[in-house]
PDB file of C-alpha atoms in Angstrom:
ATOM      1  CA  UNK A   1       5.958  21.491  14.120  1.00  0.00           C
ATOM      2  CA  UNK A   2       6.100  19.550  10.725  1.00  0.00           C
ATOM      3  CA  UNK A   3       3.794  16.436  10.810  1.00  0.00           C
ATOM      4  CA  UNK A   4       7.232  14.494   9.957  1.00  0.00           C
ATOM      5  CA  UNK A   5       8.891  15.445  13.494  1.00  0.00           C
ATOM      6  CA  UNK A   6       5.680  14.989  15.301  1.00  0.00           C
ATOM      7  CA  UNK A   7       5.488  11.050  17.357  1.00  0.00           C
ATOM      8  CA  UNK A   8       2.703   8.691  16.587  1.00  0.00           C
ATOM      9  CA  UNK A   9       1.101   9.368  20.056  1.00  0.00           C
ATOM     10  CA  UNK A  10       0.719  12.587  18.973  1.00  0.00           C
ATOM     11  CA  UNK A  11      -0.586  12.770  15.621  1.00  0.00           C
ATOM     12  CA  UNK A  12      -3.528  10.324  16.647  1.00  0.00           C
ATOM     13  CA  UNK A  13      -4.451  12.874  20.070  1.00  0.00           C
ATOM     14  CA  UNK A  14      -4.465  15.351  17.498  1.00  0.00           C
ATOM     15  CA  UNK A  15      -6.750  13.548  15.016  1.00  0.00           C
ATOM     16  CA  UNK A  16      -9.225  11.797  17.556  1.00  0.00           C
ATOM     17  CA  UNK A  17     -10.145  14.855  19.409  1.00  0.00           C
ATOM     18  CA  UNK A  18     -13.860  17.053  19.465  1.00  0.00           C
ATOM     19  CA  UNK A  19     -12.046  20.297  17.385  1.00  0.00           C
ATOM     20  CA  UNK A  20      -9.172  18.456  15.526  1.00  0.00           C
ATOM     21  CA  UNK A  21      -5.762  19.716  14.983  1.00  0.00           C
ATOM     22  CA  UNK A  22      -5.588  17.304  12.021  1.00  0.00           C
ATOM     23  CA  UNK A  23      -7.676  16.768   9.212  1.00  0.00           C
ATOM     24  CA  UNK A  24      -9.750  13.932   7.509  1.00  0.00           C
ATOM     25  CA  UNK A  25      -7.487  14.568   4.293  1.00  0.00           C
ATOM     26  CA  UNK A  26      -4.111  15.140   5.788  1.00  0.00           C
ATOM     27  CA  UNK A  27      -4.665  12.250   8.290  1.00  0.00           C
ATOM     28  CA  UNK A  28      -5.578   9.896   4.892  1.00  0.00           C
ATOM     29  CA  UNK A  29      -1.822  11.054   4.003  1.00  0.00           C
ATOM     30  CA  UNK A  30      -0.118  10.621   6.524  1.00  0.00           C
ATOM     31  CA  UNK A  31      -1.526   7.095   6.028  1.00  0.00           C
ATOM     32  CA  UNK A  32      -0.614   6.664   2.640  1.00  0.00           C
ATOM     33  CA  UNK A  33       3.178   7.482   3.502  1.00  0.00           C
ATOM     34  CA  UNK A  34       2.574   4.113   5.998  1.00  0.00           C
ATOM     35  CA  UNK A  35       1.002   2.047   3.321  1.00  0.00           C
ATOM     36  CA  UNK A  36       4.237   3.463   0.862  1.00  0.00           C
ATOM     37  CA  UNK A  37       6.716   1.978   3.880  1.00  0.00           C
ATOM     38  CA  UNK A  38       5.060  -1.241   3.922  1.00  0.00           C
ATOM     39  CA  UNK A  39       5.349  -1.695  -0.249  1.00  0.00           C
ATOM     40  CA  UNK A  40       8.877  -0.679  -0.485  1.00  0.00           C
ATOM     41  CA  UNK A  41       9.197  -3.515   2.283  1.00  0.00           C
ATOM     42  CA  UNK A  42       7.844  -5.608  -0.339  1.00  0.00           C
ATOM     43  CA  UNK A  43      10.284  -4.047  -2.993  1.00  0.00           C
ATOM     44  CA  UNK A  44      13.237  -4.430  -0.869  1.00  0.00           C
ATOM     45  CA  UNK A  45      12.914  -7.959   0.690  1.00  0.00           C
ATOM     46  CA  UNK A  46      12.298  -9.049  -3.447  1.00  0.00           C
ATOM     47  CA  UNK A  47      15.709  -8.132  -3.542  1.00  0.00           C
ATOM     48  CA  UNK A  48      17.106 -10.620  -1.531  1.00  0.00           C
ATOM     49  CA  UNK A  49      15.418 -13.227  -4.039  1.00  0.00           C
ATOM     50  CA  UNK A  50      16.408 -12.055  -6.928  1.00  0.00           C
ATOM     51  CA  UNK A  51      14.352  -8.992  -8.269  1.00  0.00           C
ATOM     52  CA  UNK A  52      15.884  -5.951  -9.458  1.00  0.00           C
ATOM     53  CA  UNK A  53      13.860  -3.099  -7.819  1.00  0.00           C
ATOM     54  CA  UNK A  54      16.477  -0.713  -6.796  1.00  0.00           C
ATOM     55  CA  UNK A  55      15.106   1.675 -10.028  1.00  0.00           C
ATOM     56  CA  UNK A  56      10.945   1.232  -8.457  1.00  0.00           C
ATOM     57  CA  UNK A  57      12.382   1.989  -5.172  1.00  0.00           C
ATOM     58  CA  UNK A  58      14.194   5.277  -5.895  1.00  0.00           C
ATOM     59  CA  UNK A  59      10.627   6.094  -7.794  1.00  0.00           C
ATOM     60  CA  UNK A  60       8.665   5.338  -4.933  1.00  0.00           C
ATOM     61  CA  UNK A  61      11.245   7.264  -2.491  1.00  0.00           C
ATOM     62  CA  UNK A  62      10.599  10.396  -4.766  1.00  0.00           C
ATOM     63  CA  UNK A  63       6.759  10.365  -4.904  1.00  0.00           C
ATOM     64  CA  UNK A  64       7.031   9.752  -1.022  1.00  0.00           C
ATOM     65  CA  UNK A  65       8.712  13.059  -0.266  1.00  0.00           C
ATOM     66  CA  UNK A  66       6.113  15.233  -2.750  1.00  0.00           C
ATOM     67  CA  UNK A  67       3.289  13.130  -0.767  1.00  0.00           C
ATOM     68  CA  UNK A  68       5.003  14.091   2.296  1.00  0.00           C
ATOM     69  CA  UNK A  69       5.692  18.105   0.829  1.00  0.00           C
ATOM     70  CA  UNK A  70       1.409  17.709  -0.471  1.00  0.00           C
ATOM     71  CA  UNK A  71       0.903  16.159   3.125  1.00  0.00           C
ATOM     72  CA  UNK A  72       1.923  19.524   4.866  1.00  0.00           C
ATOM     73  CA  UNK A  73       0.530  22.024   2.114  1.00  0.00           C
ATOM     74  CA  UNK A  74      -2.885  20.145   2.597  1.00  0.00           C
ATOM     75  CA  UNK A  75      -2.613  20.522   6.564  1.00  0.00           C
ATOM     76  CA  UNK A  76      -2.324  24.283   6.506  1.00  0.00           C
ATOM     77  CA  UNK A  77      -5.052  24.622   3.578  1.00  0.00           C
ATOM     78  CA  UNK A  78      -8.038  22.500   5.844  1.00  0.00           C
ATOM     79  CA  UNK A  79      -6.425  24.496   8.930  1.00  0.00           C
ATOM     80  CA  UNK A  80      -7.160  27.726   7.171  1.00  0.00           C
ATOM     81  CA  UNK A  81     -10.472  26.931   6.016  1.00  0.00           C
ATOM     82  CA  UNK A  82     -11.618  25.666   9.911  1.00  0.00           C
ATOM     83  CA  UNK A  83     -10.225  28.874  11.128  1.00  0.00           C
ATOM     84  CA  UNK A  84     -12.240  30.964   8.403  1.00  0.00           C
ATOM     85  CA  UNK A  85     -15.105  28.867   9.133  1.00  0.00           C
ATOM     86  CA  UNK A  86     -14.818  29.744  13.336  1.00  0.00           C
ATOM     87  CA  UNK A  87     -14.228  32.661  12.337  1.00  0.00           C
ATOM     88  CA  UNK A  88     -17.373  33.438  10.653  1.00  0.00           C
ATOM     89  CA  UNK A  89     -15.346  35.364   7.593  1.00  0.00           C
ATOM     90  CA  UNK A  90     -17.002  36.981   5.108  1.00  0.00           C
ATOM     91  CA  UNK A  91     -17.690  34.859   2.121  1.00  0.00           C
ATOM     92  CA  UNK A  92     -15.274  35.839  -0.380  1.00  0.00           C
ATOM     93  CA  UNK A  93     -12.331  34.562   2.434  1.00  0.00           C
ATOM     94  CA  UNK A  94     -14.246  31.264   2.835  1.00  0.00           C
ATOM     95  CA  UNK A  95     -14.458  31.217  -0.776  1.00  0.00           C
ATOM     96  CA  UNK A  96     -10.768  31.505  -1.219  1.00  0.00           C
ATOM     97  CA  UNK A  97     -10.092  29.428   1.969  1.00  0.00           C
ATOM     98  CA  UNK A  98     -12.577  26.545   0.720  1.00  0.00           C
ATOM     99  CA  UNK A  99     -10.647  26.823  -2.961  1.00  0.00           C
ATOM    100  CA  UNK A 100      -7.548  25.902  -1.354  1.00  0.00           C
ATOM    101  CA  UNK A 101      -8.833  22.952   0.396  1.00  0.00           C
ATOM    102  CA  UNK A 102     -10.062  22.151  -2.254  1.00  0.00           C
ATOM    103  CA  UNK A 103      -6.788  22.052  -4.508  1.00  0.00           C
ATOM    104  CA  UNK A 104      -4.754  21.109  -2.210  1.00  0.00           C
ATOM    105  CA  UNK A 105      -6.577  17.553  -1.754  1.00  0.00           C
ATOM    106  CA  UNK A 106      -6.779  16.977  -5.368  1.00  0.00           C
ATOM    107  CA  UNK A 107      -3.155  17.681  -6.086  1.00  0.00           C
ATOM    108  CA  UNK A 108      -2.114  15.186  -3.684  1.00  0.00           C
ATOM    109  CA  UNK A 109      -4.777  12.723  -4.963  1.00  0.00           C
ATOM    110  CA  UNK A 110      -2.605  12.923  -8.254  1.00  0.00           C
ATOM    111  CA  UNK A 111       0.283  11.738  -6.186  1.00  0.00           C
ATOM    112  CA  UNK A 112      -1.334   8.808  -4.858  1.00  0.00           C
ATOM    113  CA  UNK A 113      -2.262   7.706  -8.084  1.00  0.00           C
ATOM    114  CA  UNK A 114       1.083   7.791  -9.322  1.00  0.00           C
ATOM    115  CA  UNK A 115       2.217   5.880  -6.553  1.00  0.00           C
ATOM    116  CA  UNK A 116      -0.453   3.294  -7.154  1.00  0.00           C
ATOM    117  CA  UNK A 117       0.605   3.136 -10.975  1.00  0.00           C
ATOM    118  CA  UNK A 118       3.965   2.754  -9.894  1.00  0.00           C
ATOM    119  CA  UNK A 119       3.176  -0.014  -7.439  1.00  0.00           C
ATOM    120  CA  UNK A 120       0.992  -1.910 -10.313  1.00  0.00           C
ATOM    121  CA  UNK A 121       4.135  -1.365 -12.808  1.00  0.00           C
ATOM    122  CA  UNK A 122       6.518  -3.247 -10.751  1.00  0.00           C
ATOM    123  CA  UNK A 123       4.538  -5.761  -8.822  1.00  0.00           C
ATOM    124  CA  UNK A 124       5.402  -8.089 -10.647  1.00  0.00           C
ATOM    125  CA  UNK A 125       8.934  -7.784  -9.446  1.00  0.00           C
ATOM    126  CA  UNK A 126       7.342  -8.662  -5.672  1.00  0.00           C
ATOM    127  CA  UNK A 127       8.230 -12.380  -3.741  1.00  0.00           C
ATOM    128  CA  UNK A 128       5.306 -14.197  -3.075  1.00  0.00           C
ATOM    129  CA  UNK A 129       6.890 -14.372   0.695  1.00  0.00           C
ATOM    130  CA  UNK A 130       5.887 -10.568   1.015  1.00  0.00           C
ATOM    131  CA  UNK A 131       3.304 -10.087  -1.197  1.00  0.00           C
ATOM    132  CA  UNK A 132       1.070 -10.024   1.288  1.00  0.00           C
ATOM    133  CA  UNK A 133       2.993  -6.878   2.980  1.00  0.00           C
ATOM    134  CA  UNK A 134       3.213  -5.098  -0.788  1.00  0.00           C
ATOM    135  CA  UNK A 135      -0.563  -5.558  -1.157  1.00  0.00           C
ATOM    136  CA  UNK A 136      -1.748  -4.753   2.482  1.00  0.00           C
ATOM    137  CA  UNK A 137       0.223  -1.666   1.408  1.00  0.00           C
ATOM    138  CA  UNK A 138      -1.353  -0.722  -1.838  1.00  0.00           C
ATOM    139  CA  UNK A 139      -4.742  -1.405   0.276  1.00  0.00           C
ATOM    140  CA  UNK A 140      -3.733   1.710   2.187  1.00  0.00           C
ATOM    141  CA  UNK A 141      -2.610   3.887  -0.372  1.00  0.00           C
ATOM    142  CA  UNK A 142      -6.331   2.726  -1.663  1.00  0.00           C
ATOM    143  CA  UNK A 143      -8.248   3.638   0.748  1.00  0.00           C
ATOM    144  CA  UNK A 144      -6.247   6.985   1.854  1.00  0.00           C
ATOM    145  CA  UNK A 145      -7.070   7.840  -2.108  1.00  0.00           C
ATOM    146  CA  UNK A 146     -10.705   7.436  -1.236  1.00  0.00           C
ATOM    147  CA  UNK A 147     -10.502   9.602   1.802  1.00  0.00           C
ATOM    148  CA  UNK A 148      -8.948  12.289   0.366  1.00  0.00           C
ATOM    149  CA  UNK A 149     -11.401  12.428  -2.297  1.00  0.00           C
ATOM    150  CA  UNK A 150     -14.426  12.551   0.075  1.00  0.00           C
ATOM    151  CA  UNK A 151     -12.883  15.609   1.470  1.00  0.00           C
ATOM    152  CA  UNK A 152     -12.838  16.604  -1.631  1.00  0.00           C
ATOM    153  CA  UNK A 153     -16.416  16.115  -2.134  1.00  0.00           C
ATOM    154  CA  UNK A 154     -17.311  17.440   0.975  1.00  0.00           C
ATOM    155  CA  UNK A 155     -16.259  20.755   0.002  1.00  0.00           C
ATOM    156  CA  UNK A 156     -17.893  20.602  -3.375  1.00  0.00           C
ATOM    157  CA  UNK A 157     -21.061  19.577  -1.731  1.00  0.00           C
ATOM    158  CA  UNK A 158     -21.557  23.438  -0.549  1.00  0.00           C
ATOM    159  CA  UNK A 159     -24.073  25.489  -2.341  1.00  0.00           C
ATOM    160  CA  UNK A 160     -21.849  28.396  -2.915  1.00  0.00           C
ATOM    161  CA  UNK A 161     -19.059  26.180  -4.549  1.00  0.00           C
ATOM    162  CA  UNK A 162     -20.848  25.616  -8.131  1.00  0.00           C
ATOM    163  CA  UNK A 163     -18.118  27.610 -10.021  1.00  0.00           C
ATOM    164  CA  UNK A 164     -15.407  25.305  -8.387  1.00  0.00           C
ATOM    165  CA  UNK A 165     -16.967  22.216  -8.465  1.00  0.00           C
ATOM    166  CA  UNK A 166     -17.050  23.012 -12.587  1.00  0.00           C
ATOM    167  CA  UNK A 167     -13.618  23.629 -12.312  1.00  0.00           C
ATOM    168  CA  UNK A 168     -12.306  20.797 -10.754  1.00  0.00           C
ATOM    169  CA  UNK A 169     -15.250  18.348 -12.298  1.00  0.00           C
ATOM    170  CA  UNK A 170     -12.783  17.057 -15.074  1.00  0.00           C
ATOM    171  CA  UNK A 171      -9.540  16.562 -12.865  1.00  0.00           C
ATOM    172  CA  UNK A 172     -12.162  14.914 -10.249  1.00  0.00           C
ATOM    173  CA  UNK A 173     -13.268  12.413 -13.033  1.00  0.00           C
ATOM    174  CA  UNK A 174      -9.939  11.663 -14.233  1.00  0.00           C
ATOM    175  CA  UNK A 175      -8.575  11.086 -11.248  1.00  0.00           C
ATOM    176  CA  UNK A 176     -10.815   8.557 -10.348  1.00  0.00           C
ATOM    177  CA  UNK A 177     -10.841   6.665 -13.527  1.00  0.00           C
ATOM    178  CA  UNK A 178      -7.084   6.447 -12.935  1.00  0.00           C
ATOM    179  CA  UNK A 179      -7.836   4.906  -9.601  1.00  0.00           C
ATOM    180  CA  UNK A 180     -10.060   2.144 -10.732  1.00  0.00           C
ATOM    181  CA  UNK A 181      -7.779   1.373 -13.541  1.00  0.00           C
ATOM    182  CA  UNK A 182      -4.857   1.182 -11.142  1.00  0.00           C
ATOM    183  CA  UNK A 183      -6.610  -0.568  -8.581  1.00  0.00           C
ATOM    184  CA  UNK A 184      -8.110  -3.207 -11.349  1.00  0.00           C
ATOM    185  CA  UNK A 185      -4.443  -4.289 -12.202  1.00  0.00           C
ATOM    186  CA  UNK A 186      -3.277  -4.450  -8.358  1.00  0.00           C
ATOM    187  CA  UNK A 187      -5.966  -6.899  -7.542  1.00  0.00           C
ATOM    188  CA  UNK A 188      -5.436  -9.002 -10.350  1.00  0.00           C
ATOM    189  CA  UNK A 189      -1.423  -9.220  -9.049  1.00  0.00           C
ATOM    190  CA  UNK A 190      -2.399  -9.668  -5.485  1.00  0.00           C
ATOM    191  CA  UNK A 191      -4.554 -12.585  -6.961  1.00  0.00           C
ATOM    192  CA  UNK A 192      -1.350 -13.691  -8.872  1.00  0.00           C
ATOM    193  CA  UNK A 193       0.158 -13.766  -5.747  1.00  0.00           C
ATOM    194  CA  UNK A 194      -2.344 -15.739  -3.709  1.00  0.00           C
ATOM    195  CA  UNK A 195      -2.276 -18.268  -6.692  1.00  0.00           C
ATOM    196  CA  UNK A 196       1.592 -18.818  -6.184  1.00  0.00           C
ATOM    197  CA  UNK A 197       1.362 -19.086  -2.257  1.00  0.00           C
ATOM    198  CA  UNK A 198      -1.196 -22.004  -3.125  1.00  0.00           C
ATOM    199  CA  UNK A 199       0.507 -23.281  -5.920  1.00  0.00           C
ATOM    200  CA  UNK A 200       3.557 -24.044  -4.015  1.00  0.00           C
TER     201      UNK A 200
END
């Protein structure tokens, strides 16, 4: 069953269990998609007071289904490598299996990014009256980002990883400088926004 058809009772037994059916990473997706539904809130109810956000919307609506696409491809890559781990496979399958955990985190991690540059590009465009719902949203997004990345990190932290952990070093660099610089504008708007709540 696809993540998207499963119910919300059942994606959290499957995640809070001893031997989980459900990643760290793929659960910090699935979260992001929840933080992306509670900024296009934001986007949508701006609308209604005069913002033009239809464009951002359909933007955000398109990165949401490759998160969603990533969001699967990442759930059968960690599945994989905890089955080659229980296993006990020879090394050159947990290599491979451990690669594509690997990738597969990192690749989404680019589409949370460019949902969170997205986000910072048009929050402007966001009513003070649900800024607080765009930003609580971002904050997700935020910390999903950070989760997926410690997965990442986790698998890079092996001893027998060197030659992919100098593969990935530069894409793992630049993807977090994107992150702070994204994250750097978004709390300057949410501050924006506080300022205009109080102003007014």
């Amino acid at each position: 069953m696809r993540l998207q058809e499963s119910t919300l009772e059942k994606l959290l037994a499957d995640i809070g269990r001893t031997s989980p059916r459900i990643s760290g990473s793929t659960a910090a997706l699935v979260a992001a998609q929840l933080g992306a539904a509670m900024a296009k809130m934001g986007l949508l109810v701006s609308e209604n007071h005069g913002f033009d956000n239809e464009e951002a919307v359909e933007q955000l609506d398109s990165i949401v289904t490759d998160i969603k696409a990533a969001t699967e491809r990442d759930r059968a890559a960690s599945t994989a490598l905890i089955d080659a781990y229980r296993r006990s496979s020879d090394e050159s399958n947990l290599q491979r299996a451990r690669a594509e955990a690997t990738r597969e985190p990192l690749a989404a991690g680019n589409l949370l990014i460019e949902l969170l540059a997205l986000l910072e590009k048009n929050s402007a465009r966001v009513d003070p009256s649900v800024a607080s719902d765009f930003h609580g949203g971002v904050e997700m997004i935020g910390a999903s980002f950070k989760a997926v990345m410690m997965s990442v990190e986790t698998n890079l932290k092996d001893d027998l990883t060197t030659d992919l952990r100098n593969r990935t070093s530069s894409d793992w660099a630049n993807l977090l400088a994107r992150y702070e610089t994204a994250r750097e504008a978004l709390r300057r708007s949410a501050n924006a926004h506080a300022d205009a709540l109080t102003c007014c």
